[in-house]
């Protein structure tokens, strides 16, 4: 997914996970012998791990989990189109080693991970008080975890927020959800005074002048409880 116009506010898909039903039973022990770059250790995991090693493909980082039921999990691509192409590729590989597959696969997006930026620095010690459904333990991890709840379209989204303004988005099912979630998060941050709307405009147009407004005092003394789960 292409970054937004203003480089200070952007989002970019980093990984797409899809599941597929290929409507064919898979003899995993046989496939472990026939497929290069495969690994099957049923004592520790019931699926066969298979990786694409051809640099000529746009989805050359794709990895698969193949199950005897005919279920396939594909991860490592950076767009839904590439994920679908990767599923078709593994079906072709299976056909080449004698697996009969006649039906069109059912492919579902399970998760998308994206990186991005909200366009300004963030005070995580304040945000943990201002937003519900947050977790912040800076001694263990420098990012704040924020789960969206009650938003019907974006209810599966979880953010990792960093003080630099960089973010990670997980749980999306479409590229539109990723973009919408960044806009939604920015709107929330602006509303509580954690971002200056004027400095995080998402177009190249020169922002109109706005009169200064009196800022609401924010808490200055933050005790150790500020890093607890909300």
PDB file of C-alpha atoms in Angstrom:
ATOM      1  CA  UNK A   1       0.000   0.000   0.000  1.00  0.00           C
ATOM      2  CA  UNK A   2       1.455   3.367  -1.038  1.00  0.00           C
ATOM      3  CA  UNK A   3       2.225   5.946   1.652  1.00  0.00           C
ATOM      4  CA  UNK A   4      -0.112   8.931   1.988  1.00  0.00           C
ATOM      5  CA  UNK A   5       0.774  12.235   0.313  1.00  0.00           C
ATOM      6  CA  UNK A   6       2.419  13.851   3.355  1.00  0.00           C
ATOM      7  CA  UNK A   7       5.453  11.802   4.344  1.00  0.00           C
ATOM      8  CA  UNK A   8       4.922  12.676   8.003  1.00  0.00           C
ATOM      9  CA  UNK A   9       1.662  10.703   8.109  1.00  0.00           C
ATOM     10  CA  UNK A  10       1.727   7.365   6.339  1.00  0.00           C
ATOM     11  CA  UNK A  11       0.986   3.666   6.511  1.00  0.00           C
ATOM     12  CA  UNK A  12       2.478   0.763   4.608  1.00  0.00           C
ATOM     13  CA  UNK A  13       1.517  -2.915   4.637  1.00  0.00           C
ATOM     14  CA  UNK A  14       4.359  -5.156   5.813  1.00  0.00           C
ATOM     15  CA  UNK A  15       2.745  -8.593   6.031  1.00  0.00           C
ATOM     16  CA  UNK A  16      -0.467 -10.284   4.923  1.00  0.00           C
ATOM     17  CA  UNK A  17      -1.675 -13.582   6.365  1.00  0.00           C
ATOM     18  CA  UNK A  18      -4.318 -15.529   4.456  1.00  0.00           C
ATOM     19  CA  UNK A  19      -5.904 -18.926   4.896  1.00  0.00           C
ATOM     20  CA  UNK A  20      -7.071 -21.067   1.999  1.00  0.00           C
ATOM     21  CA  UNK A  21      -9.091 -24.219   1.539  1.00  0.00           C
ATOM     22  CA  UNK A  22      -7.849 -26.017  -1.579  1.00  0.00           C
ATOM     23  CA  UNK A  23     -10.410 -28.850  -1.300  1.00  0.00           C
ATOM     24  CA  UNK A  24      -7.888 -31.678  -1.515  1.00  0.00           C
ATOM     25  CA  UNK A  25      -6.395 -34.054   1.033  1.00  0.00           C
ATOM     26  CA  UNK A  26      -2.634 -33.636   1.335  1.00  0.00           C
ATOM     27  CA  UNK A  27      -0.253 -36.559   2.044  1.00  0.00           C
ATOM     28  CA  UNK A  28       2.229 -34.554   4.088  1.00  0.00           C
ATOM     29  CA  UNK A  29       4.845 -37.294   4.475  1.00  0.00           C
ATOM     30  CA  UNK A  30       4.958 -37.743   0.710  1.00  0.00           C
ATOM     31  CA  UNK A  31       5.053 -33.997   0.087  1.00  0.00           C
ATOM     32  CA  UNK A  32       7.965 -33.584   2.499  1.00  0.00           C
ATOM     33  CA  UNK A  33       9.991 -35.782   0.133  1.00  0.00           C
ATOM     34  CA  UNK A  34       8.725 -34.325  -3.134  1.00  0.00           C
ATOM     35  CA  UNK A  35       8.825 -30.605  -2.301  1.00  0.00           C
ATOM     36  CA  UNK A  36      12.135 -28.802  -1.958  1.00  0.00           C
ATOM     37  CA  UNK A  37      12.439 -26.277   0.871  1.00  0.00           C
ATOM     38  CA  UNK A  38       9.887 -28.137   2.981  1.00  0.00           C
ATOM     39  CA  UNK A  39      10.009 -29.328   6.574  1.00  0.00           C
ATOM     40  CA  UNK A  40       7.675 -31.810   8.241  1.00  0.00           C
ATOM     41  CA  UNK A  41       8.109 -32.864  11.864  1.00  0.00           C
ATOM     42  CA  UNK A  42       4.731 -34.245  12.991  1.00  0.00           C
ATOM     43  CA  UNK A  43       6.051 -34.962  16.491  1.00  0.00           C
ATOM     44  CA  UNK A  44       6.243 -31.237  17.166  1.00  0.00           C
ATOM     45  CA  UNK A  45       3.811 -29.660  14.661  1.00  0.00           C
ATOM     46  CA  UNK A  46       1.002 -31.191  12.563  1.00  0.00           C
ATOM     47  CA  UNK A  47       1.624 -29.078   9.467  1.00  0.00           C
ATOM     48  CA  UNK A  48       4.240 -29.065   6.723  1.00  0.00           C
ATOM     49  CA  UNK A  49       6.286 -25.881   6.359  1.00  0.00           C
ATOM     50  CA  UNK A  50       7.021 -24.857   2.783  1.00  0.00           C
ATOM     51  CA  UNK A  51       8.864 -21.782   1.487  1.00  0.00           C
ATOM     52  CA  UNK A  52       9.168 -20.092  -1.888  1.00  0.00           C
ATOM     53  CA  UNK A  53      12.814 -19.696  -2.934  1.00  0.00           C
ATOM     54  CA  UNK A  54      12.416 -18.163  -6.401  1.00  0.00           C
ATOM     55  CA  UNK A  55      13.551 -14.513  -6.444  1.00  0.00           C
ATOM     56  CA  UNK A  56      11.692 -13.912  -9.720  1.00  0.00           C
ATOM     57  CA  UNK A  57       8.331 -13.940  -7.929  1.00  0.00           C
ATOM     58  CA  UNK A  58       6.901 -10.819  -6.284  1.00  0.00           C
ATOM     59  CA  UNK A  59       5.926 -13.043  -3.354  1.00  0.00           C
ATOM     60  CA  UNK A  60       9.361 -14.677  -2.968  1.00  0.00           C
ATOM     61  CA  UNK A  61       9.258 -14.226   0.822  1.00  0.00           C
ATOM     62  CA  UNK A  62       6.068 -16.257   1.161  1.00  0.00           C
ATOM     63  CA  UNK A  63       5.917 -19.167   3.579  1.00  0.00           C
ATOM     64  CA  UNK A  64       3.179 -21.774   3.842  1.00  0.00           C
ATOM     65  CA  UNK A  65       1.750 -24.118   6.420  1.00  0.00           C
ATOM     66  CA  UNK A  66       0.119 -27.090   4.700  1.00  0.00           C
ATOM     67  CA  UNK A  67      -2.277 -29.353   6.588  1.00  0.00           C
ATOM     68  CA  UNK A  68      -3.547 -32.796   5.617  1.00  0.00           C
ATOM     69  CA  UNK A  69      -7.126 -31.487   5.528  1.00  0.00           C
ATOM     70  CA  UNK A  70      -6.272 -29.245   2.578  1.00  0.00           C
ATOM     71  CA  UNK A  71      -6.034 -26.083   4.636  1.00  0.00           C
ATOM     72  CA  UNK A  72      -3.188 -23.730   3.761  1.00  0.00           C
ATOM     73  CA  UNK A  73      -1.877 -20.730   5.680  1.00  0.00           C
ATOM     74  CA  UNK A  74       0.241 -18.264   3.710  1.00  0.00           C
ATOM     75  CA  UNK A  75       2.294 -15.471   5.273  1.00  0.00           C
ATOM     76  CA  UNK A  76       5.115 -13.155   4.228  1.00  0.00           C
ATOM     77  CA  UNK A  77       3.548 -11.219   1.354  1.00  0.00           C
ATOM     78  CA  UNK A  78       3.019  -7.456   1.365  1.00  0.00           C
ATOM     79  CA  UNK A  79      -0.323  -7.145  -0.400  1.00  0.00           C
ATOM     80  CA  UNK A  80      -3.560  -9.097  -0.735  1.00  0.00           C
ATOM     81  CA  UNK A  81      -2.906  -9.525  -4.456  1.00  0.00           C
ATOM     82  CA  UNK A  82       0.507 -11.058  -3.797  1.00  0.00           C
ATOM     83  CA  UNK A  83      -1.004 -13.318  -1.142  1.00  0.00           C
ATOM     84  CA  UNK A  84      -3.571 -14.623  -3.626  1.00  0.00           C
ATOM     85  CA  UNK A  85      -0.842 -15.108  -6.224  1.00  0.00           C
ATOM     86  CA  UNK A  86       1.190 -17.025  -3.650  1.00  0.00           C
ATOM     87  CA  UNK A  87      -1.713 -19.388  -2.933  1.00  0.00           C
ATOM     88  CA  UNK A  88      -2.132 -20.065  -6.648  1.00  0.00           C
ATOM     89  CA  UNK A  89       1.609 -20.723  -6.859  1.00  0.00           C
ATOM     90  CA  UNK A  90       1.580 -23.370  -4.131  1.00  0.00           C
ATOM     91  CA  UNK A  91      -1.410 -25.037  -5.801  1.00  0.00           C
ATOM     92  CA  UNK A  92       0.608 -25.248  -9.031  1.00  0.00           C
ATOM     93  CA  UNK A  93       3.525 -26.759  -7.103  1.00  0.00           C
ATOM     94  CA  UNK A  94       1.222 -29.350  -5.553  1.00  0.00           C
ATOM     95  CA  UNK A  95      -0.245 -30.259  -8.937  1.00  0.00           C
ATOM     96  CA  UNK A  96       3.268 -30.740 -10.331  1.00  0.00           C
ATOM     97  CA  UNK A  97       3.974 -33.452  -7.749  1.00  0.00           C
ATOM     98  CA  UNK A  98       0.736 -35.293  -8.461  1.00  0.00           C
ATOM     99  CA  UNK A  99      -1.857 -33.751  -6.125  1.00  0.00           C
ATOM    100  CA  UNK A 100      -5.237 -33.545  -7.849  1.00  0.00           C
ATOM    101  CA  UNK A 101      -6.855 -30.168  -7.226  1.00  0.00           C
ATOM    102  CA  UNK A 102      -9.916 -29.288  -9.277  1.00  0.00           C
ATOM    103  CA  UNK A 103     -11.823 -26.680  -7.277  1.00  0.00           C
ATOM    104  CA  UNK A 104     -11.081 -22.995  -6.978  1.00  0.00           C
ATOM    105  CA  UNK A 105      -9.562 -22.266  -3.549  1.00  0.00           C
ATOM    106  CA  UNK A 106     -11.438 -20.313  -0.911  1.00  0.00           C
ATOM    107  CA  UNK A 107      -9.066 -17.590   0.292  1.00  0.00           C
ATOM    108  CA  UNK A 108      -9.671 -15.415   3.355  1.00  0.00           C
ATOM    109  CA  UNK A 109      -7.547 -12.611   4.761  1.00  0.00           C
ATOM    110  CA  UNK A 110      -6.839 -13.370   8.423  1.00  0.00           C
ATOM    111  CA  UNK A 111      -4.508 -10.543   9.404  1.00  0.00           C
ATOM    112  CA  UNK A 112      -2.584  -7.622   7.980  1.00  0.00           C
ATOM    113  CA  UNK A 113       0.332  -5.898   9.671  1.00  0.00           C
ATOM    114  CA  UNK A 114       1.388  -2.386   8.711  1.00  0.00           C
ATOM    115  CA  UNK A 115       3.868   0.202   9.886  1.00  0.00           C
ATOM    116  CA  UNK A 116       3.197   3.907   9.868  1.00  0.00           C
ATOM    117  CA  UNK A 117       3.424   7.285  11.536  1.00  0.00           C
ATOM    118  CA  UNK A 118       0.881   9.693  13.011  1.00  0.00           C
ATOM    119  CA  UNK A 119       3.066  12.661  12.110  1.00  0.00           C
ATOM    120  CA  UNK A 120       4.270  13.880  15.482  1.00  0.00           C
ATOM    121  CA  UNK A 121       5.916  12.814  18.727  1.00  0.00           C
ATOM    122  CA  UNK A 122       3.753  11.175  21.396  1.00  0.00           C
ATOM    123  CA  UNK A 123       3.824  11.347  25.180  1.00  0.00           C
ATOM    124  CA  UNK A 124       3.021   7.742  26.043  1.00  0.00           C
ATOM    125  CA  UNK A 125       2.922   8.472  29.782  1.00  0.00           C
ATOM    126  CA  UNK A 126      -0.037  10.778  29.154  1.00  0.00           C
ATOM    127  CA  UNK A 127      -1.776   8.632  26.550  1.00  0.00           C
ATOM    128  CA  UNK A 128      -1.934   5.640  28.901  1.00  0.00           C
ATOM    129  CA  UNK A 129      -4.179   7.792  31.152  1.00  0.00           C
ATOM    130  CA  UNK A 130      -6.242   9.318  28.350  1.00  0.00           C
ATOM    131  CA  UNK A 131      -7.179   6.156  26.408  1.00  0.00           C
ATOM    132  CA  UNK A 132      -8.917   3.027  27.647  1.00  0.00           C
ATOM    133  CA  UNK A 133      -7.719  -0.457  26.641  1.00  0.00           C
ATOM    134  CA  UNK A 134      -4.034   0.442  26.798  1.00  0.00           C
ATOM    135  CA  UNK A 135      -0.981  -1.353  28.142  1.00  0.00           C
ATOM    136  CA  UNK A 136       2.336   0.376  28.732  1.00  0.00           C
ATOM    137  CA  UNK A 137       5.311  -1.193  30.504  1.00  0.00           C
ATOM    138  CA  UNK A 138       8.363   0.810  29.333  1.00  0.00           C
ATOM    139  CA  UNK A 139      10.727  -1.271  31.473  1.00  0.00           C
ATOM    140  CA  UNK A 140       9.787  -4.296  29.367  1.00  0.00           C
ATOM    141  CA  UNK A 141       8.877  -2.787  25.974  1.00  0.00           C
ATOM    142  CA  UNK A 142       9.123   0.806  24.670  1.00  0.00           C
ATOM    143  CA  UNK A 143       5.767   0.767  22.880  1.00  0.00           C
ATOM    144  CA  UNK A 144       2.241   1.351  24.143  1.00  0.00           C
ATOM    145  CA  UNK A 145      -0.381  -1.230  23.163  1.00  0.00           C
ATOM    146  CA  UNK A 146      -3.777   0.248  22.292  1.00  0.00           C
ATOM    147  CA  UNK A 147      -6.729  -1.937  21.338  1.00  0.00           C
ATOM    148  CA  UNK A 148      -9.731  -0.429  19.627  1.00  0.00           C
ATOM    149  CA  UNK A 149     -12.984  -1.491  21.282  1.00  0.00           C
ATOM    150  CA  UNK A 150     -16.535  -0.620  20.329  1.00  0.00           C
ATOM    151  CA  UNK A 151     -15.677   0.481  16.786  1.00  0.00           C
ATOM    152  CA  UNK A 152     -17.649  -1.869  14.553  1.00  0.00           C
ATOM    153  CA  UNK A 153     -15.509  -1.498  11.433  1.00  0.00           C
ATOM    154  CA  UNK A 154     -12.144  -1.293  13.202  1.00  0.00           C
ATOM    155  CA  UNK A 155     -12.818  -3.452  16.269  1.00  0.00           C
ATOM    156  CA  UNK A 156     -10.060  -5.970  15.458  1.00  0.00           C
ATOM    157  CA  UNK A 157      -7.346  -3.323  15.210  1.00  0.00           C
ATOM    158  CA  UNK A 158      -4.497  -3.152  17.709  1.00  0.00           C
ATOM    159  CA  UNK A 159      -1.854  -0.415  17.633  1.00  0.00           C
ATOM    160  CA  UNK A 160       1.672  -0.253  18.944  1.00  0.00           C
ATOM    161  CA  UNK A 161       2.490   3.408  19.594  1.00  0.00           C
ATOM    162  CA  UNK A 162       6.018   4.734  20.048  1.00  0.00           C
ATOM    163  CA  UNK A 163       7.221   8.062  21.370  1.00  0.00           C
ATOM    164  CA  UNK A 164       8.618   9.001  17.961  1.00  0.00           C
ATOM    165  CA  UNK A 165       5.120   8.915  16.474  1.00  0.00           C
ATOM    166  CA  UNK A 166       5.803   5.671  14.636  1.00  0.00           C
ATOM    167  CA  UNK A 167       3.086   3.025  14.907  1.00  0.00           C
ATOM    168  CA  UNK A 168       2.442  -0.609  14.049  1.00  0.00           C
ATOM    169  CA  UNK A 169      -1.073  -1.705  13.065  1.00  0.00           C
ATOM    170  CA  UNK A 170      -2.248  -5.309  13.415  1.00  0.00           C
ATOM    171  CA  UNK A 171      -5.577  -7.064  12.990  1.00  0.00           C
ATOM    172  CA  UNK A 172      -6.695  -5.370   9.776  1.00  0.00           C
ATOM    173  CA  UNK A 173      -8.441  -7.347   7.047  1.00  0.00           C
ATOM    174  CA  UNK A 174      -8.042  -4.843   4.206  1.00  0.00           C
ATOM    175  CA  UNK A 175      -5.807  -1.981   3.134  1.00  0.00           C
ATOM    176  CA  UNK A 176      -8.762   0.383   3.559  1.00  0.00           C
ATOM    177  CA  UNK A 177      -9.029  -0.679   7.203  1.00  0.00           C
ATOM    178  CA  UNK A 178      -5.369   0.177   7.695  1.00  0.00           C
ATOM    179  CA  UNK A 179      -5.797   3.675   6.260  1.00  0.00           C
ATOM    180  CA  UNK A 180      -9.037   4.254   8.153  1.00  0.00           C
ATOM    181  CA  UNK A 181      -7.491   3.109  11.426  1.00  0.00           C
ATOM    182  CA  UNK A 182      -4.605   5.586  11.087  1.00  0.00           C
ATOM    183  CA  UNK A 183      -7.066   8.415  10.427  1.00  0.00           C
ATOM    184  CA  UNK A 184      -9.184   7.315  13.394  1.00  0.00           C
ATOM    185  CA  UNK A 185      -6.167   7.164  15.713  1.00  0.00           C
ATOM    186  CA  UNK A 186      -4.937  10.589  14.621  1.00  0.00           C
ATOM    187  CA  UNK A 187      -8.389  12.066  15.209  1.00  0.00           C
ATOM    188  CA  UNK A 188      -8.408  10.651  18.739  1.00  0.00           C
ATOM    189  CA  UNK A 189      -4.915  11.970  19.482  1.00  0.00           C
ATOM    190  CA  UNK A 190      -5.806  15.422  18.172  1.00  0.00           C
ATOM    191  CA  UNK A 191      -9.026  15.456  20.206  1.00  0.00           C
ATOM    192  CA  UNK A 192      -7.190  14.877  23.494  1.00  0.00           C
ATOM    193  CA  UNK A 193      -4.433  17.339  22.625  1.00  0.00           C
ATOM    194  CA  UNK A 194      -1.658  14.830  21.995  1.00  0.00           C
ATOM    195  CA  UNK A 195      -1.178  15.897  18.369  1.00  0.00           C
ATOM    196  CA  UNK A 196      -1.280  19.317  16.771  1.00  0.00           C
ATOM    197  CA  UNK A 197      -3.699  19.111  13.849  1.00  0.00           C
ATOM    198  CA  UNK A 198      -1.874  21.932  12.056  1.00  0.00           C
ATOM    199  CA  UNK A 199       1.423  20.036  11.971  1.00  0.00           C
ATOM    200  CA  UNK A 200      -0.003  16.675  10.902  1.00  0.00           C
ATOM    201  CA  UNK A 201      -1.925  17.673   7.809  1.00  0.00           C
ATOM    202  CA  UNK A 202      -2.093  14.789   5.312  1.00  0.00           C
ATOM    203  CA  UNK A 203      -1.858  16.842   2.122  1.00  0.00           C
ATOM    204  CA  UNK A 204       0.814  19.140   0.707  1.00  0.00           C
ATOM    205  CA  UNK A 205      -1.471  22.160   0.917  1.00  0.00           C
ATOM    206  CA  UNK A 206      -0.220  24.931   3.191  1.00  0.00           C
ATOM    207  CA  UNK A 207      -2.273  24.798   6.386  1.00  0.00           C
ATOM    208  CA  UNK A 208      -4.475  27.791   7.084  1.00  0.00           C
ATOM    209  CA  UNK A 209      -3.538  30.040   9.991  1.00  0.00           C
ATOM    210  CA  UNK A 210      -5.337  29.275  13.218  1.00  0.00           C
ATOM    211  CA  UNK A 211      -5.509  31.412  16.319  1.00  0.00           C
ATOM    212  CA  UNK A 212      -3.764  30.057  19.359  1.00  0.00           C
ATOM    213  CA  UNK A 213      -6.071  28.594  21.954  1.00  0.00           C
ATOM    214  CA  UNK A 214      -5.416  28.190  25.624  1.00  0.00           C
ATOM    215  CA  UNK A 215      -4.082  24.709  26.294  1.00  0.00           C
ATOM    216  CA  UNK A 216      -5.486  22.537  29.038  1.00  0.00           C
ATOM    217  CA  UNK A 217      -2.889  21.688  31.652  1.00  0.00           C
ATOM    218  CA  UNK A 218      -1.708  18.094  31.452  1.00  0.00           C
ATOM    219  CA  UNK A 219      -0.546  16.030  34.408  1.00  0.00           C
ATOM    220  CA  UNK A 220       3.101  16.659  35.199  1.00  0.00           C
ATOM    221  CA  UNK A 221       3.628  14.182  37.989  1.00  0.00           C
ATOM    222  CA  UNK A 222       3.315  10.617  36.757  1.00  0.00           C
ATOM    223  CA  UNK A 223       3.805   7.898  39.320  1.00  0.00           C
ATOM    224  CA  UNK A 224       4.738   4.284  38.652  1.00  0.00           C
ATOM    225  CA  UNK A 225       1.093   3.314  38.156  1.00  0.00           C
ATOM    226  CA  UNK A 226       1.029   5.210  34.857  1.00  0.00           C
ATOM    227  CA  UNK A 227       2.581   2.169  33.225  1.00  0.00           C
ATOM    228  CA  UNK A 228      -0.125  -0.270  34.270  1.00  0.00           C
ATOM    229  CA  UNK A 229      -2.824  -1.907  32.173  1.00  0.00           C
ATOM    230  CA  UNK A 230      -5.890   0.215  31.659  1.00  0.00           C
TER     231      UNK A 230
END
